[in-house]
PDB file of C-alpha atoms and ligand atoms in Angstrom:
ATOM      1  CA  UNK A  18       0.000   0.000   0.000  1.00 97.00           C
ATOM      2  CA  UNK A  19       1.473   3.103  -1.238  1.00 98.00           C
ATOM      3  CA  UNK A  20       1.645   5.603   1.673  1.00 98.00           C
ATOM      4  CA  UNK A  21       0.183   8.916   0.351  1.00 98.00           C
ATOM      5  CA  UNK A  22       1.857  11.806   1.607  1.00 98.00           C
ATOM      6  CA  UNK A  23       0.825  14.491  -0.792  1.00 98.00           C
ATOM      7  CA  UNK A  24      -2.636  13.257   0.283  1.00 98.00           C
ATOM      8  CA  UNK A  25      -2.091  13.686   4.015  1.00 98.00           C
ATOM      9  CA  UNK A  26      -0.309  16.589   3.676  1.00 97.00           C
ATOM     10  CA  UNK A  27      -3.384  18.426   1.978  1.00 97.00           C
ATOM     11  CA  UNK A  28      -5.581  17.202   4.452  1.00 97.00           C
ATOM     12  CA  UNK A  29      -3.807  18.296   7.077  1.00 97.00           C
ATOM     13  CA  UNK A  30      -2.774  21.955   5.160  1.00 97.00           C
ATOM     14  CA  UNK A  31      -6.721  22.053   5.184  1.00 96.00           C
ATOM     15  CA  UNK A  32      -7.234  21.221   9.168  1.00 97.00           C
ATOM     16  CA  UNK A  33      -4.322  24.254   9.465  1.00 98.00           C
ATOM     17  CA  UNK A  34      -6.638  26.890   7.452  1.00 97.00           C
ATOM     18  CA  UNK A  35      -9.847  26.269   9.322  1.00 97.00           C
ATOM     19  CA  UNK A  36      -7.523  26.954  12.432  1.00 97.00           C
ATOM     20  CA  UNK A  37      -5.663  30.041  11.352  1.00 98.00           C
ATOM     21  CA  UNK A  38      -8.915  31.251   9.762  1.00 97.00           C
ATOM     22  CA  UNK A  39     -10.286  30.604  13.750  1.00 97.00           C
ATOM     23  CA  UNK A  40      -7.097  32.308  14.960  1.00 96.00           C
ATOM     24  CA  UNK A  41      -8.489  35.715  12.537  1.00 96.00           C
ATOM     25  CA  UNK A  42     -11.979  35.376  13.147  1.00 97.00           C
ATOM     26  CA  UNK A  43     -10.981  35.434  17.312  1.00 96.00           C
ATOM     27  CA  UNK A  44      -9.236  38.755  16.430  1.00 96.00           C
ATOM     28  CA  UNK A  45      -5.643  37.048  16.498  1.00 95.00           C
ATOM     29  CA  UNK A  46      -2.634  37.373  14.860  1.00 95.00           C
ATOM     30  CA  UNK A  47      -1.571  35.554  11.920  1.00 97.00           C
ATOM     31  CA  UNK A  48       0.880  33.184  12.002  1.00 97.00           C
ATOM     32  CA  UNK A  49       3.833  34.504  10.028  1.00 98.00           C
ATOM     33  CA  UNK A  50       7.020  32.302   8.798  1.00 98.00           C
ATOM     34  CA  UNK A  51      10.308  33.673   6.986  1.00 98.00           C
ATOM     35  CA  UNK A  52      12.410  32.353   5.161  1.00 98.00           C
ATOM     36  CA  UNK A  53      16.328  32.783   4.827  1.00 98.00           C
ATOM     37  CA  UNK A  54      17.747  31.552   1.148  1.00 98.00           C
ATOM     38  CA  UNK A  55      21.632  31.832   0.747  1.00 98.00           C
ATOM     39  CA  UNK A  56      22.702  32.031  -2.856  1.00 97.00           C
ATOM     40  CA  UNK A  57      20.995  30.323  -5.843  1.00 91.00           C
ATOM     41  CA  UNK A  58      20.995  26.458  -5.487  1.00 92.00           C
ATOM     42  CA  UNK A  59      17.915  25.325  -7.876  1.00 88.00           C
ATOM     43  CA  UNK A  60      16.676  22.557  -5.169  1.00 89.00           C
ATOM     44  CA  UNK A  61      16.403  24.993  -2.573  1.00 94.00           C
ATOM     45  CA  UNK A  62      14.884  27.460  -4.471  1.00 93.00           C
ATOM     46  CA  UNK A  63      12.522  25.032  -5.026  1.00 90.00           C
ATOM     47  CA  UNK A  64      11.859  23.787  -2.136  1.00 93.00           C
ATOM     48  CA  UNK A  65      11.879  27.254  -0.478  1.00 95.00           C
ATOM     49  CA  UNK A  66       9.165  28.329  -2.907  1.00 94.00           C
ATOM     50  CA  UNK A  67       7.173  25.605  -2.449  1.00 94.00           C
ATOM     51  CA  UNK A  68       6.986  26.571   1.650  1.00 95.00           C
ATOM     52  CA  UNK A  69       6.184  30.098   0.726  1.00 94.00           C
ATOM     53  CA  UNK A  70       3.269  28.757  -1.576  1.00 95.00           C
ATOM     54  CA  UNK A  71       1.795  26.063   1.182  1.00 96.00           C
ATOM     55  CA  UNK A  72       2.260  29.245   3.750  1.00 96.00           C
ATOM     56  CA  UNK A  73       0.181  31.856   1.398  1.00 94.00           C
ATOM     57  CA  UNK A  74      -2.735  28.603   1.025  1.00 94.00           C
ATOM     58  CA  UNK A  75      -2.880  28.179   4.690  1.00 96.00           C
ATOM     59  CA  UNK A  76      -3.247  31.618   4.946  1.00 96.00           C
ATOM     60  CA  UNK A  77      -0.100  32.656   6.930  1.00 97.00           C
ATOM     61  CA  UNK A  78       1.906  35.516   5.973  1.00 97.00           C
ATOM     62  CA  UNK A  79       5.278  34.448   4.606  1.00 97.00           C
ATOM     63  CA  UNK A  80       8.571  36.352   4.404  1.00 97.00           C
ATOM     64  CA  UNK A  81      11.388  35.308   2.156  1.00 97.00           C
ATOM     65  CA  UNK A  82      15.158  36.442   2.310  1.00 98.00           C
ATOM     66  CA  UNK A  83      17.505  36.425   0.241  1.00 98.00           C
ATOM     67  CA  UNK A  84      21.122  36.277   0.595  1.00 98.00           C
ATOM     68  CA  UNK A  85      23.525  36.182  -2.310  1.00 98.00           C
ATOM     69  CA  UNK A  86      25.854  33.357  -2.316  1.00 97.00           C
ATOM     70  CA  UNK A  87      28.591  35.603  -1.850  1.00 97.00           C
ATOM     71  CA  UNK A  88      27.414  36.669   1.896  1.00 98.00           C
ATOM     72  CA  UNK A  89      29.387  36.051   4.951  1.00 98.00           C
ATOM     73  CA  UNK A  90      28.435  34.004   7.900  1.00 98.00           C
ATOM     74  CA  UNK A  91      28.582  37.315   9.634  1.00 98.00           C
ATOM     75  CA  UNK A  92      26.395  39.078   7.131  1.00 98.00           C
ATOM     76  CA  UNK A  93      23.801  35.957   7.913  1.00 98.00           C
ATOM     77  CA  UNK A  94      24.139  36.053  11.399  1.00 98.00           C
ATOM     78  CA  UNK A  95      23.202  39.872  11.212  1.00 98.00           C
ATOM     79  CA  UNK A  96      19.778  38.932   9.323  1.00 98.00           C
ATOM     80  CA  UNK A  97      19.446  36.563  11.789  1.00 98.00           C
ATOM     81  CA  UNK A  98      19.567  38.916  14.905  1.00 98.00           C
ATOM     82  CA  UNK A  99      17.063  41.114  13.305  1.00 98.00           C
ATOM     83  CA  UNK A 100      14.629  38.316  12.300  1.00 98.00           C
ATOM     84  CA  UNK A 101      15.106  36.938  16.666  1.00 98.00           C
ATOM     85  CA  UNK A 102      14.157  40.569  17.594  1.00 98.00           C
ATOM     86  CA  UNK A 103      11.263  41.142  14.862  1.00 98.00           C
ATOM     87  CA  UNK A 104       8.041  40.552  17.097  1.00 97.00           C
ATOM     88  CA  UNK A 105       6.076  40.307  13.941  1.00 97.00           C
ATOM     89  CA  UNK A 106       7.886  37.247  12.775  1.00 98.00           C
ATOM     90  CA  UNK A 107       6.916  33.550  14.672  1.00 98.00           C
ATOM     91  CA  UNK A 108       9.446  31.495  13.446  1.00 98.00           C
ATOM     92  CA  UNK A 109      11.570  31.407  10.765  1.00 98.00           C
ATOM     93  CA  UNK A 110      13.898  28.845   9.113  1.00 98.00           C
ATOM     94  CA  UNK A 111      17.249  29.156   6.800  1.00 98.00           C
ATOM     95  CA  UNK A 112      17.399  26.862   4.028  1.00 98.00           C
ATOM     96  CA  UNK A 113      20.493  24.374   3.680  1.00 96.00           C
ATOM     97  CA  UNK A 114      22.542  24.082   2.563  1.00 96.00           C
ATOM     98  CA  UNK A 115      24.502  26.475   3.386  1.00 97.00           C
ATOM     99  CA  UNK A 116      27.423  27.714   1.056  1.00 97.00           C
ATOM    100  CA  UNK A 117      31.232  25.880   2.510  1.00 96.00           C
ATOM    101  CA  UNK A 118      32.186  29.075   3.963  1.00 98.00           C
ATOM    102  CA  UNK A 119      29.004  29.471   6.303  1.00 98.00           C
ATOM    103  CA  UNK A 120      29.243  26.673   9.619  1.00 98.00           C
ATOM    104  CA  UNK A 121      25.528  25.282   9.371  1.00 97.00           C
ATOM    105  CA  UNK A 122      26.518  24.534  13.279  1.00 97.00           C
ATOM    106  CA  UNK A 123      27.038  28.219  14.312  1.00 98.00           C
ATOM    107  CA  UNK A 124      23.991  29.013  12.429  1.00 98.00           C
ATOM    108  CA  UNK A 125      21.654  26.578  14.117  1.00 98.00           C
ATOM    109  CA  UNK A 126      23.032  27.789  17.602  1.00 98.00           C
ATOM    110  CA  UNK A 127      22.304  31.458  16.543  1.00 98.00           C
ATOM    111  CA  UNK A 128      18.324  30.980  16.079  1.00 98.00           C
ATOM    112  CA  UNK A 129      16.034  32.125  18.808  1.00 98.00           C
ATOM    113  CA  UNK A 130      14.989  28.672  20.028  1.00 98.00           C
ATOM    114  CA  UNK A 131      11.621  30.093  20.584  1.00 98.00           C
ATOM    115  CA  UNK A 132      11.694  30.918  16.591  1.00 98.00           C
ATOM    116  CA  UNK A 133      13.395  27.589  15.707  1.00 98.00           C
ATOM    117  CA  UNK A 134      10.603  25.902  13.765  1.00 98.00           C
ATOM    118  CA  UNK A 135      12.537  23.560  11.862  1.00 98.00           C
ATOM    119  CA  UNK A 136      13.839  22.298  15.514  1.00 98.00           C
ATOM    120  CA  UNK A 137      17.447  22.784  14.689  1.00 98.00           C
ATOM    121  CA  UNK A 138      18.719  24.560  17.736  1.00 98.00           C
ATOM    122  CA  UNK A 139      20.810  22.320  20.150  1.00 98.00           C
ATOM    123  CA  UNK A 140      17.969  23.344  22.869  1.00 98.00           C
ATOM    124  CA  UNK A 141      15.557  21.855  20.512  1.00 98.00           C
ATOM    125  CA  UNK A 142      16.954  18.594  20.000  1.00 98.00           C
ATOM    126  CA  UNK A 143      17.723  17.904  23.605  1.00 98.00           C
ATOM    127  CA  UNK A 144      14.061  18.850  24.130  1.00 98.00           C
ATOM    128  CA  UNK A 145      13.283  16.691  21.429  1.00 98.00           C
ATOM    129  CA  UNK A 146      15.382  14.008  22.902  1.00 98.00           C
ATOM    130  CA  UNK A 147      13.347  14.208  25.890  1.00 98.00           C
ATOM    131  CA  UNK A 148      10.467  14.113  24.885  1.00 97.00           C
ATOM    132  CA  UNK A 149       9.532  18.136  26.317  1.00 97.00           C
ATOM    133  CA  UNK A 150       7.547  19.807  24.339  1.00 97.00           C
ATOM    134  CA  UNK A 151       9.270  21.093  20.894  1.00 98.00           C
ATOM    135  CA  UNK A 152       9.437  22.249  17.767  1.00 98.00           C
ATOM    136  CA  UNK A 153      10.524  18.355  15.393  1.00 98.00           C
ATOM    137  CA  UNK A 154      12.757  18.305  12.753  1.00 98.00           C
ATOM    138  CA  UNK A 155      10.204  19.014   9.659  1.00 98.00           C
ATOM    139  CA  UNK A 156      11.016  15.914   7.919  1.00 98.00           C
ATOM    140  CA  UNK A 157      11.224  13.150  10.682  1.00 98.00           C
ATOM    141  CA  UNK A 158       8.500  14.760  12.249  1.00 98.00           C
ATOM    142  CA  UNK A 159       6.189  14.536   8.799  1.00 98.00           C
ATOM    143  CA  UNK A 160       7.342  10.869   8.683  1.00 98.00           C
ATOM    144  CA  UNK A 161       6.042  10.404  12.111  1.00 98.00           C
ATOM    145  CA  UNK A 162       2.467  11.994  10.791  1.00 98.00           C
ATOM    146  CA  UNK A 163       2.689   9.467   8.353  1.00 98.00           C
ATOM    147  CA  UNK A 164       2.901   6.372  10.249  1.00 98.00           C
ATOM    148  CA  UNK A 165       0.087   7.900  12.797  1.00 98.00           C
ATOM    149  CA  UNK A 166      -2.382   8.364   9.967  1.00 98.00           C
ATOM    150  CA  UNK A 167      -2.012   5.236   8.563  1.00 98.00           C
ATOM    151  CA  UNK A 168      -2.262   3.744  11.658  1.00 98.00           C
ATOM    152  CA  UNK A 169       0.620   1.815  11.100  1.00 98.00           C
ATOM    153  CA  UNK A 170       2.012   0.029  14.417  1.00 98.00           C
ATOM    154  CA  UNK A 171       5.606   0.852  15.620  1.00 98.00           C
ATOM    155  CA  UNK A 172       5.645  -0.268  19.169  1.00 98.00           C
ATOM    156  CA  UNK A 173       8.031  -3.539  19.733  1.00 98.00           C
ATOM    157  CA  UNK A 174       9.081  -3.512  16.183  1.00 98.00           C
ATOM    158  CA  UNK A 175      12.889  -3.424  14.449  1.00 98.00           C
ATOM    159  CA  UNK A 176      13.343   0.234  12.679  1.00 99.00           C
ATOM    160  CA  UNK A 177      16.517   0.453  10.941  1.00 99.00           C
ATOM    161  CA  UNK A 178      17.237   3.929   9.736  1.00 99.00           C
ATOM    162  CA  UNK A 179      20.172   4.367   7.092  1.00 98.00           C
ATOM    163  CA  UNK A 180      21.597   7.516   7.238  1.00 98.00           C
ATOM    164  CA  UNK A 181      23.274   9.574  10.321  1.00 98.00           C
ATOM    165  CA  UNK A 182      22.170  13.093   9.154  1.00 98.00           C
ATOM    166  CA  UNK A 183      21.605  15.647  11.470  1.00 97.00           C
ATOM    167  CA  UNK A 184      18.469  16.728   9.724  1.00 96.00           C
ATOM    168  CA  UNK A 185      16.611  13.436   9.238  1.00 98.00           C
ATOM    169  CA  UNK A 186      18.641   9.952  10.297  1.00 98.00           C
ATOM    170  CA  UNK A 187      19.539  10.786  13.621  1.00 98.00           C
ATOM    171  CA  UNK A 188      16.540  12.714  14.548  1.00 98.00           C
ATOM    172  CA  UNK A 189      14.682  10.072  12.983  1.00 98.00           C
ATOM    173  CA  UNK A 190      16.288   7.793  15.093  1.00 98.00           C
ATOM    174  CA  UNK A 191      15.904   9.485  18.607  1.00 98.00           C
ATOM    175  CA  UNK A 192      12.066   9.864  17.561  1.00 98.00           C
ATOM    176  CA  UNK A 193      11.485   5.949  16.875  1.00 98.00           C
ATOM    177  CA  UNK A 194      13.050   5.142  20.143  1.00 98.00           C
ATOM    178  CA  UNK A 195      11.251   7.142  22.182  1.00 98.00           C
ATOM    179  CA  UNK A 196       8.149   6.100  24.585  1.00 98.00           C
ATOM    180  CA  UNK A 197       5.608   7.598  22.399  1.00 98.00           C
ATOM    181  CA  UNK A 198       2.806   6.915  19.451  1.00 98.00           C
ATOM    182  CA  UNK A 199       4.857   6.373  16.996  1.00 98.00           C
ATOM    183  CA  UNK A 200       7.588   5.325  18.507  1.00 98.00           C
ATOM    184  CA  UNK A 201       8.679   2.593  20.929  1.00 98.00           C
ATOM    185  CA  UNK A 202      10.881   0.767  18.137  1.00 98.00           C
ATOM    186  CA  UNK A 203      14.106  -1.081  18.448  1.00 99.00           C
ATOM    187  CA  UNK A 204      16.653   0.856  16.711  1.00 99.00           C
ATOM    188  CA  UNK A 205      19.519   0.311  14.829  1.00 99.00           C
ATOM    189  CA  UNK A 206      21.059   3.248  13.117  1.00 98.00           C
ATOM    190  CA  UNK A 207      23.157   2.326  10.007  1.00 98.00           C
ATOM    191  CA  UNK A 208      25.698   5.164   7.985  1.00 98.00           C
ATOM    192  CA  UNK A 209      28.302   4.940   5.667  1.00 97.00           C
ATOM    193  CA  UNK A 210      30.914   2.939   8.530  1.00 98.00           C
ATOM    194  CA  UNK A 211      28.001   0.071   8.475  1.00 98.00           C
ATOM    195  CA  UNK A 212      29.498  -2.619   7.391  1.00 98.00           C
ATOM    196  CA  UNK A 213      27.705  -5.378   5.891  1.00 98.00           C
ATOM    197  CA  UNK A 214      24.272  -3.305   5.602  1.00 98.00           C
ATOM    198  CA  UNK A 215      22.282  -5.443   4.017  1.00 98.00           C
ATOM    199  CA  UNK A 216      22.448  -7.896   6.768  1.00 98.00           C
ATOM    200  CA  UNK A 217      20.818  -4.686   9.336  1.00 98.00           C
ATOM    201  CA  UNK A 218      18.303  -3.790   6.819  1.00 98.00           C
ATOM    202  CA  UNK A 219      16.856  -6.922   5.901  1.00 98.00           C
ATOM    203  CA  UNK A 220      16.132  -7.315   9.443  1.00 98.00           C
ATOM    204  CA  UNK A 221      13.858  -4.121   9.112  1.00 99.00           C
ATOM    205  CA  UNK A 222      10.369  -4.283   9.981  1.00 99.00           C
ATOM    206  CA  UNK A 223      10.090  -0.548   9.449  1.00 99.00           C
ATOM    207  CA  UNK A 224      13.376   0.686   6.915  1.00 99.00           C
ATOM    208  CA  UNK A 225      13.872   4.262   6.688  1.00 99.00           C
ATOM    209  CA  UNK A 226      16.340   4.890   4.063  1.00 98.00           C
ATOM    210  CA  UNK A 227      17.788   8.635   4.485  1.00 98.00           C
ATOM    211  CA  UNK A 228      21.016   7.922   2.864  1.00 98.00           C
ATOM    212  CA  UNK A 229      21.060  10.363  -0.133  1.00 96.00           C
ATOM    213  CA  UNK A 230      22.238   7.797  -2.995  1.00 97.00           C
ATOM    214  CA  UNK A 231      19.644   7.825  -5.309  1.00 97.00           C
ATOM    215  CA  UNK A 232      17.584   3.530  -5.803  1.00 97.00           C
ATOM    216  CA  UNK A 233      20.191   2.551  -3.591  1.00 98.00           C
ATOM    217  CA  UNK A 234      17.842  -0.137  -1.384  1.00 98.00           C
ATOM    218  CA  UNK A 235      16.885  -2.559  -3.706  1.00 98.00           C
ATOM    219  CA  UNK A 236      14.617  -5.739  -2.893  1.00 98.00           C
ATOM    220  CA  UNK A 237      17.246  -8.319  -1.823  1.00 98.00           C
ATOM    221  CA  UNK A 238      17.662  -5.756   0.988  1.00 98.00           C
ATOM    222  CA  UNK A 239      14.561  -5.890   2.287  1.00 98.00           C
ATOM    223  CA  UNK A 240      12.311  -7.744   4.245  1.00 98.00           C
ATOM    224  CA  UNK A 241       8.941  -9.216   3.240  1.00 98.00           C
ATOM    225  CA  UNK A 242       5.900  -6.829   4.772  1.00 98.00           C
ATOM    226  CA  UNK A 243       8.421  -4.139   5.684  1.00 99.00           C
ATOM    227  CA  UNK A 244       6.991  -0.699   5.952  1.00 99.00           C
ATOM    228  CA  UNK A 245       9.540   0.993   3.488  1.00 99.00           C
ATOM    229  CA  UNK A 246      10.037   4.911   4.259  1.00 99.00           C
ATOM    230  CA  UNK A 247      12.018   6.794   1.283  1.00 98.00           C
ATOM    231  CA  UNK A 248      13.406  10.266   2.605  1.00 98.00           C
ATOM    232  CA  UNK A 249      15.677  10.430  -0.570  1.00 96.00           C
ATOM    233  CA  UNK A 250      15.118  12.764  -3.068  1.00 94.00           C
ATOM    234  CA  UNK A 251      18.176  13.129  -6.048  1.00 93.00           C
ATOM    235  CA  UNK A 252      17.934  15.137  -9.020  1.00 90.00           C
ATOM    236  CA  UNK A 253      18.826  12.614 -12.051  1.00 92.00           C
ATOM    237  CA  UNK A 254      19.377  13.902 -15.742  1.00 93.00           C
ATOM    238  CA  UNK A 255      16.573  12.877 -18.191  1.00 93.00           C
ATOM    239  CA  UNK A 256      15.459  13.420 -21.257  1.00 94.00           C
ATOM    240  CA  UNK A 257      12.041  12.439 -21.080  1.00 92.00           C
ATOM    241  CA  UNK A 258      10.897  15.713 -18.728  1.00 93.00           C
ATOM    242  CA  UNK A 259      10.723  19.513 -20.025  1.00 92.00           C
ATOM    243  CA  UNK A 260      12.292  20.363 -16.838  1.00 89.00           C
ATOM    244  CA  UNK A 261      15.613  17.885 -17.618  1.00 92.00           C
ATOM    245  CA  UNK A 262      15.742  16.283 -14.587  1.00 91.00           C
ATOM    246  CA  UNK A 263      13.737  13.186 -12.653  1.00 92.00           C
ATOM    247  CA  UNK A 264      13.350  12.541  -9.111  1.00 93.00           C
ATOM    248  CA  UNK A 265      14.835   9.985  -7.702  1.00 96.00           C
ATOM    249  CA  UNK A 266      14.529   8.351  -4.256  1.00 97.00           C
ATOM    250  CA  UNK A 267      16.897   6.183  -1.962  1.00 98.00           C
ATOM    251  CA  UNK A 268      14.774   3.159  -2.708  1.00 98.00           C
ATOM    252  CA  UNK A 269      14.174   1.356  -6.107  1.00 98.00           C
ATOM    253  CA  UNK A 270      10.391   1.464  -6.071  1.00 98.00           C
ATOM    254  CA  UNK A 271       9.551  -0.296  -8.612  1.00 97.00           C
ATOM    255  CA  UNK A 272      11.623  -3.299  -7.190  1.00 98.00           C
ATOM    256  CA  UNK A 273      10.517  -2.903  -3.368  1.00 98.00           C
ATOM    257  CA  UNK A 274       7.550  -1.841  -3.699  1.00 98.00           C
ATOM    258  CA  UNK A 275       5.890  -5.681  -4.041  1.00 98.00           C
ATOM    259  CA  UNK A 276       7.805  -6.818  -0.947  1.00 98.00           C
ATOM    260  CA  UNK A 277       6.755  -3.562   0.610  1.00 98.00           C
ATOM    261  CA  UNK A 278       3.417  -3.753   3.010  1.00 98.00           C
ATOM    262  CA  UNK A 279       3.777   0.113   2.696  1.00 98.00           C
ATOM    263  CA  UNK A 280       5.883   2.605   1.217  1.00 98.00           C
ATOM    264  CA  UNK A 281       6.416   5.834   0.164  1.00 98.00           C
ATOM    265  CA  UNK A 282       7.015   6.964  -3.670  1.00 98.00           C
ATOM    266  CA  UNK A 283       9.097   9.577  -4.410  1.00 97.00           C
ATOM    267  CA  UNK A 284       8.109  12.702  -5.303  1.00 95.00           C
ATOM    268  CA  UNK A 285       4.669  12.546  -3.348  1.00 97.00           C
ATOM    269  CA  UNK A 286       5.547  10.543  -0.315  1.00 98.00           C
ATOM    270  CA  UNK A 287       7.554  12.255   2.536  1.00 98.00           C
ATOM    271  CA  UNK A 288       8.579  15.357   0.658  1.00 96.00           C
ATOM    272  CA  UNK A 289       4.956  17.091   0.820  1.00 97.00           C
ATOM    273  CA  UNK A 290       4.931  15.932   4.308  1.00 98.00           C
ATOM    274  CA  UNK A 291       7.776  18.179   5.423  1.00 97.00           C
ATOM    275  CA  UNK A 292       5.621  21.333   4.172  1.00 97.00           C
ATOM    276  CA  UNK A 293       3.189  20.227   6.249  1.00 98.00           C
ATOM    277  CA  UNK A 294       5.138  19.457   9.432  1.00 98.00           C
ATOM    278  CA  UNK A 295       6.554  23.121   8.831  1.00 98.00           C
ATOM    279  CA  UNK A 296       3.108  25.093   8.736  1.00 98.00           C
ATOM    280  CA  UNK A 297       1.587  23.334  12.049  1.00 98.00           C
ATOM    281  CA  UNK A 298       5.542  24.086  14.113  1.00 98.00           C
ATOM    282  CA  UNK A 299       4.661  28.096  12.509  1.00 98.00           C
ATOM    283  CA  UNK A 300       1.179  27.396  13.497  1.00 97.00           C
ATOM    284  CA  UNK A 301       2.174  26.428  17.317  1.00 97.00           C
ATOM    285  CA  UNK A 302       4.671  29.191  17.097  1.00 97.00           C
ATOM    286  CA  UNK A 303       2.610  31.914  17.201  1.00 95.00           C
ATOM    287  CA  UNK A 304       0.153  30.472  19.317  1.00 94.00           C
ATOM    288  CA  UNK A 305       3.642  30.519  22.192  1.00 94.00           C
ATOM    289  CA  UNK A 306       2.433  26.698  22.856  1.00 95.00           C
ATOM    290  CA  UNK A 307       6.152  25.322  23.010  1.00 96.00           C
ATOM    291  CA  UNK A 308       7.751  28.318  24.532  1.00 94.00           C
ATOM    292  CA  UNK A 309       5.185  29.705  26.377  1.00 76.00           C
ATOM    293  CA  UNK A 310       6.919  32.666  27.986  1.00 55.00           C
ATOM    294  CA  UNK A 311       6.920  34.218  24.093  1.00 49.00           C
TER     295      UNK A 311
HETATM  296  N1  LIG B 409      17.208  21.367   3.566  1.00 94.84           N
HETATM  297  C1  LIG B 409      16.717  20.118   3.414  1.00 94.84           C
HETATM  298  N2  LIG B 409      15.746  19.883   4.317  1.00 94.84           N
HETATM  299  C2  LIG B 409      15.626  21.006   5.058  1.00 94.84           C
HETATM  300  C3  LIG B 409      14.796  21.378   6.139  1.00 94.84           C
HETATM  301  O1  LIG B 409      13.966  20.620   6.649  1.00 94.84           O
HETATM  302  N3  LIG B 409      14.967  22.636   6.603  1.00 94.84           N
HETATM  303  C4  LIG B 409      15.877  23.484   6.100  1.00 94.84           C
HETATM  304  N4  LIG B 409      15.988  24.688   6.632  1.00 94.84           N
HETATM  305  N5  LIG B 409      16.669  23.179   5.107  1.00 94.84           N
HETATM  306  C5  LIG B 409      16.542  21.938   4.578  1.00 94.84           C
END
């Protein structure tokens, strides 16, 4: 069963509206997200744009920055001050990646953790870690949406998440291990040390393949009635689109999918899901429900 995240993602862009239009009938403010984009890469332009868009349906107001590529990490950590002081702003994210010279570390550490809706802050992911109320990670945290609306049953079960990244595998794996719904999973986190991977994955009962090498997991890797989550998304040359590219995920669909009791294509699976994740952390942003002294 294919696990339909642009689906669940418009449903739940829809239950945001009806609140935020609640939020402006009370008399309230409107939640309002920014945006930092550093130079020109085309993915993050298009991903950036495609937050702006969901932001504008769900009718929050939406700010975006831009930086050339040429900007310091001083220069960025300016914009940054201004955007922790501006009390019309909720939250705000910058896109990555970053260009070399910029340390995406000193960048997290410099957002208001209050303002930190993509839950990158150090604060945020001890919170997360502990289970105190937080802003998630967009993308593990759109994954975890997933798995709830499908009803799909993680507690007891093997998750084996490939990929140590600081914005989805480890995150991801924190947030399966946890004492919570999702959650409760035995964990094994593989990465590019793993050796012999194939022998961790096909142990899998829920594979989460955040590893950024595009049909990488193929069926020999995976279990029978594993619920198969693809967080990869590679831009592949091809021919056969006007735009001259394909997308590509971690996992060879075509070749999992019939060993798979769910999974997630790519595009249309956990990508869409990340928007979504993003709108309700604004949403609870400017309602102060994480940090409530805001
Ligand atoms: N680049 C890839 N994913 C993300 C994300 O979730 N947030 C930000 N800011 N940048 C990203």
């Amino acid at each position: 069963m294919i696990l339909d995240g642009k689906l669940i993602s418009q449903q739940i862009q829809e239950e945001i509206l009806l609140q935020v239009n609640a939020i402006k009938a009370d008399g309230g403010k409107t939640p309002h997200l920014a945006a930092i984009l550093v130079g020109n890469d085309g993915a993050s332009e298009t991903y950036v744009a495609a937050k702006v868009k969901a932001c504008e349906k769900a009718g929050f107001i939406s700010s975006l920055i831009r930086l050339p590529e040429t900007a310091s990490e001083q220069d960025l950590l300016e914009k940054m001050n201004e955007l922790n002081n501006d009390k019309s702003i909720d939250g705000y994210i910058v896109q990555l990646p970053l260009p070399k010279h910029i340390s995406e570390h000193k960048i997290a550490e410099a957002i208001a953790p209050e303002k930190d809706v993509d839950g990158f802050h150090p604060q945020n992911v001890g919170r997360m870690a502990l289970n105190l109320p937080t802003y998630l990670p967009a993308t593990p945290y759109g994954i975890l949406q997933l798995l709830e609306r499908y009803k799909i049953d993680t507690a007891g079960k093997h998750c084996v998440v490939v990929g140590r990244s600081s914005i989805v595998g480890l995150p991801m794996s924190i947030l399966m291990a946890r004492n919570t719904v999702p959650g409760n999973c035995t964990v094994t986190l593989c990465h590019s040390k793993t050796k012999n991977l194939k022998e961790f994955t096909q142990k899998a009962d829920i594979l989460i393949a955040a590893l950024g090498k595009p049909e990488f997991i193929t069926a020999d890797m995976v279990k029978e009635g594993a619920v198969v989550i693809d967080v990869g998304i590679t831009r592949l040359p091809s021919d056969k689109t006007k735009s001259g590219f394909r997308l590509a995920g971690d996992v060879n669909f075509a070749d999992v999918a019939p060993k798979a009791s769910y999974i997630t294509p790519v595009p249309g699976g956990v990508g869409p899901m990340t928007i979504a994740s993003l709108l309700i952390n604004t949403l609870k942003a400017g309602r102060g429900e994480v940090y409530h002294s805001k």
